[in-house]
Amino acid sequence: DQQVKQNSPSLSVQEGRISILNCDYTNSMFDYFLWYKKYPAEGPTFLISISSIKDKNEDGRFTVFLNKSAKHLSLHIVPSQPGDSAVYFCAATYSGAGSYQLTFGKGTKLSVIP
Amino acid sequence: KAGVTQTPRYLIKTRGQQVTLSCSPISGHRSVSWYQQTPGQGLQFLFEYFSETQRNKGNFPGRFSGRQFSNSRSEMNVSTLELGDSALYLCASSSGTEDGYTFGSGTRLTVV
């Protein structure tokens, strides 16, 4: 049972345009969501997070939107740059987990075309 | 400050053997978690240790085990290796908030 789903394995975007990466979850207990970026041969790097008490969080070119009723979140990258080309993972956790356990989606490979 | 260090970076083992992977967390981080990354399954949680105690365990067979030492360093052991255990094993340490979850570069295990 996949509790966090990233239904698009890959996405190609022109440099300067907006990249939108989507993520859906099924576990209604999740109350904290994170996005990680991963380059080949490196570990994931934390990008941005959002608590379920918010519907938007912004950090520079990165904005995460959360729609709790739809159990959907998205990551917007504006403007997209070639260095953004990587695999992006959506992850979720809940404060009652009692430990730092993240449930990850399978990732979306973003290619930003110069 | 130094990041999360995982050793070795690459490992090739034969089916049936056992393997031990090591993780040194960021100084001051007491929580260490392990994840397995495979192309088909993405990142899957193995277990988490805090102050030498396993706090949580994912849905993996008993062949996968771990431990944490008093200096917060952690080891992960896989016994009776199977071809399907070939994966990137990632360790992450935490400062106490979800945002403080920092990953190492991983150990690439290949079972032949």
Coordinates of C-alpha atoms in Angstrom, one line a residue:
Chain A
D1 CA 0.0 0.0 0.0
Q2 CA 1.7 3.1 -1.2
Q3 CA 0.8 6.0 1.1
V4 CA 2.7 8.7 -0.8
K5 CA 2.4 8.7 -4.5
Q6 CA 4.2 10.7 -7.2
N7 CA 2.4 9.7 -10.3
S8 CA 4.7 11.3 -12.8
P9 CA 8.0 9.5 -13.0
S10 CA 9.5 12.3 -15.1
L11 CA 9.0 15.9 -16.2
S12 CA 10.7 18.1 -18.7
V13 CA 10.5 21.8 -18.6
Q14 CA 12.2 24.7 -20.5
E15 CA 14.6 26.8 -18.6
G16 CA 12.9 29.9 -17.2
R17 CA 9.5 28.3 -17.1
I18 CA 7.6 26.9 -14.1
S19 CA 8.1 23.3 -12.9
I20 CA 5.2 21.8 -11.0
L21 CA 5.7 18.5 -9.2
N22 CA 2.8 16.7 -7.7
C23 CA 2.3 14.4 -4.8
D24 CA -0.7 12.6 -3.4
Y25 CA -1.1 10.9 0.0
T26 CA -3.6 8.5 1.4
N27 CA -2.9 8.5 5.2
S28 CA -4.9 11.3 6.8
M29 CA -2.7 11.1 9.9
F30 CA 0.2 12.7 8.0
D31 CA 0.6 16.3 9.2
Y32 CA 4.0 17.3 8.0
F33 CA 5.3 17.1 4.4
L34 CA 8.7 17.6 2.9
W35 CA 10.4 17.8 -0.5
Y36 CA 13.8 16.4 -1.1
K37 CA 16.1 16.8 -4.1
K38 CA 18.5 14.1 -5.1
Y39 CA 21.4 14.1 -7.6
P40 CA 22.9 10.8 -8.7
A41 CA 25.4 9.3 -6.3
E42 CA 24.4 11.7 -3.5
G43 CA 21.9 11.5 -0.7
P44 CA 18.7 13.4 -0.8
T45 CA 18.9 17.1 0.2
F46 CA 16.1 18.8 2.1
L47 CA 14.4 21.5 0.0
I48 CA 11.2 22.8 1.7
S49 CA 8.5 21.6 4.1
I50 CA 5.0 22.4 5.1
S51 CA 2.9 21.7 8.1
S52 CA -0.7 20.7 7.8
I53 CA -1.8 23.9 9.5
K54 CA -0.7 25.8 6.4
D55 CA -1.6 25.7 2.8
K56 CA 1.5 27.4 1.4
N57 CA 5.1 27.8 2.2
E58 CA 7.6 29.7 0.1
D59 CA 11.4 29.7 0.0
G60 CA 13.0 31.7 -2.8
R61 CA 12.2 30.0 -6.1
F62 CA 10.4 27.1 -4.3
T63 CA 6.8 27.1 -3.2
V64 CA 4.9 24.1 -1.7
F65 CA 1.2 24.1 -1.8
L66 CA -0.9 21.8 0.4
N67 CA -4.6 20.9 -0.2
K68 CA -5.6 18.8 2.8
S69 CA -9.1 18.0 1.6
A70 CA -7.7 16.6 -1.6
K71 CA -4.7 15.0 0.1
H72 CA -2.5 16.6 -2.5
L73 CA 0.6 18.8 -2.4
S74 CA 2.7 20.3 -5.1
L75 CA 6.1 21.9 -5.5
H76 CA 6.5 24.9 -7.8
I77 CA 9.9 26.0 -9.0
V78 CA 9.9 29.4 -10.6
P79 CA 11.9 30.1 -12.7
S80 CA 13.4 26.6 -13.5
Q81 CA 17.1 26.4 -14.0
P82 CA 19.3 23.7 -15.5
G83 CA 20.8 23.0 -12.1
D84 CA 17.3 22.0 -10.8
S85 CA 17.6 18.9 -12.9
A86 CA 17.4 16.1 -10.4
V87 CA 15.0 13.6 -8.8
Y88 CA 12.5 15.1 -6.4
F89 CA 11.0 13.1 -3.6
C90 CA 7.9 14.0 -1.7
A91 CA 7.8 12.7 1.9
A92 CA 5.3 12.7 4.7
T93 CA 5.3 12.1 8.4
Y94 CA 3.0 12.6 11.4
S95 CA 3.8 14.0 14.8
G96 CA 2.4 11.0 16.6
A97 CA 4.9 8.7 14.9
G98 CA 7.2 8.9 18.0
S99 CA 10.2 8.8 15.8
Y100 CA 11.6 10.4 12.7
Q101 CA 10.1 8.1 10.1
L102 CA 9.5 9.5 6.7
T103 CA 7.3 7.9 4.1
F104 CA 8.6 8.7 0.6
G105 CA 7.1 8.8 -2.8
K106 CA 9.0 7.1 -5.6
G107 CA 10.2 10.3 -7.0
T108 CA 9.9 12.5 -10.1
K109 CA 12.9 13.1 -12.3
L110 CA 12.9 16.7 -13.4
S111 CA 14.9 17.7 -16.5
V112 CA 15.2 21.4 -17.2
I113 CA 16.2 22.0 -20.8
P114 CA 18.4 25.0 -21.5
Chain B
K1 CA 30.5 21.2 10.1
A2 CA 30.9 17.6 8.8
G3 CA 27.9 16.0 7.3
V4 CA 26.6 12.4 7.6
T5 CA 29.4 10.0 6.7
Q6 CA 28.6 6.6 5.3
T7 CA 31.2 3.9 4.7
P8 CA 31.9 2.2 2.5
R9 CA 30.6 4.0 -0.6
Y10 CA 30.5 0.9 -2.7
L11 CA 30.3 -2.8 -1.8
I12 CA 30.0 -6.0 -3.8
K13 CA 29.0 -9.1 -2.0
T14 CA 28.0 -12.6 -2.9
R15 CA 24.6 -14.2 -2.2
G16 CA 24.5 -15.7 1.2
Q17 CA 27.1 -13.5 2.7
Q18 CA 26.5 -10.9 5.3
V19 CA 27.4 -7.2 5.2
T20 CA 27.8 -4.4 7.7
L21 CA 27.4 -0.7 6.7
S22 CA 28.5 2.2 8.9
C23 CA 27.0 5.6 9.5
S24 CA 28.5 8.5 11.4
P25 CA 25.9 11.2 12.1
I26 CA 26.3 14.9 12.3
S27 CA 27.9 15.9 15.6
G28 CA 25.1 16.4 18.2
H29 CA 22.5 14.4 16.3
R30 CA 21.1 11.6 18.4
S31 CA 18.6 10.1 15.9
V32 CA 19.9 8.0 13.1
S33 CA 17.6 6.4 10.5
W34 CA 18.3 4.0 7.6
Y35 CA 16.5 3.8 4.3
Q36 CA 16.8 1.5 1.3
Q37 CA 16.5 3.0 -2.2
T38 CA 15.7 0.8 -5.1
P39 CA 14.6 1.9 -8.6
G40 CA 11.2 0.2 -8.3
Q41 CA 10.3 1.0 -4.7
G42 CA 11.9 4.4 -4.0
L43 CA 13.1 5.1 -0.5
Q44 CA 11.8 2.7 2.1
F45 CA 12.3 3.1 5.8
L46 CA 14.3 0.4 7.5
F47 CA 14.7 1.6 11.1
E48 CA 15.5 4.5 13.4
Y49 CA 17.7 4.6 16.4
F50 CA 17.8 7.2 19.2
S51 CA 20.2 7.1 22.1
E52 CA 21.1 3.5 21.3
T53 CA 17.5 2.3 21.2
Q54 CA 15.6 1.2 18.2
R55 CA 12.5 3.4 18.2
N56 CA 10.8 2.3 15.0
K57 CA 11.2 -0.4 12.4
G58 CA 10.0 -0.6 8.8
N59 CA 8.6 -3.6 7.1
F60 CA 11.8 -5.5 6.3
P61 CA 12.7 -9.1 7.2
G62 CA 14.7 -10.0 10.3
R63 CA 17.8 -10.3 8.1
F64 CA 18.1 -6.6 8.4
S65 CA 19.3 -5.3 11.7
G66 CA 21.0 -2.4 13.2
R67 CA 22.5 -0.9 16.3
Q68 CA 23.6 2.5 17.6
F69 CA 26.6 3.2 19.8
S70 CA 27.0 5.6 22.6
N71 CA 28.6 8.1 20.3
S72 CA 25.5 7.9 18.1
R73 CA 27.4 6.2 15.3
S74 CA 25.2 3.5 13.8
E75 CA 25.7 0.2 11.9
M76 CA 23.4 -1.7 9.8
N77 CA 23.8 -5.4 9.1
V78 CA 22.2 -7.6 6.5
S79 CA 22.7 -11.3 6.8
T80 CA 22.2 -14.1 4.2
L81 CA 22.3 -11.6 1.3
E82 CA 19.8 -12.0 -1.6
L83 CA 20.1 -10.5 -5.1
G84 CA 17.1 -8.3 -4.2
D85 CA 19.1 -6.6 -1.5
S86 CA 21.1 -4.8 -4.1
A87 CA 20.3 -1.1 -3.4
L88 CA 21.5 2.2 -2.2
Y89 CA 21.4 2.3 1.6
L90 CA 21.0 5.7 3.0
C91 CA 21.5 6.9 6.5
A92 CA 20.0 10.1 7.9
S93 CA 20.6 11.9 11.1
S94 CA 18.3 14.3 12.8
S95 CA 18.7 17.3 15.2
G96 CA 15.2 16.8 16.5
T97 CA 13.0 18.4 13.9
E98 CA 11.9 16.9 10.6
D99 CA 13.8 19.7 8.7
G100 CA 17.0 18.6 10.5
Y101 CA 16.9 15.3 8.7
T102 CA 20.3 15.1 6.8
F103 CA 21.2 12.3 4.6
G104 CA 24.6 10.8 3.9
S105 CA 25.7 9.9 0.3
G106 CA 24.8 6.3 0.8
T107 CA 26.4 2.9 0.4
R108 CA 25.8 1.2 -3.0
L109 CA 25.5 -2.5 -2.3
T110 CA 25.6 -4.9 -5.2
V111 CA 24.8 -8.6 -4.5
V112 CA 26.0 -11.0 -7.1

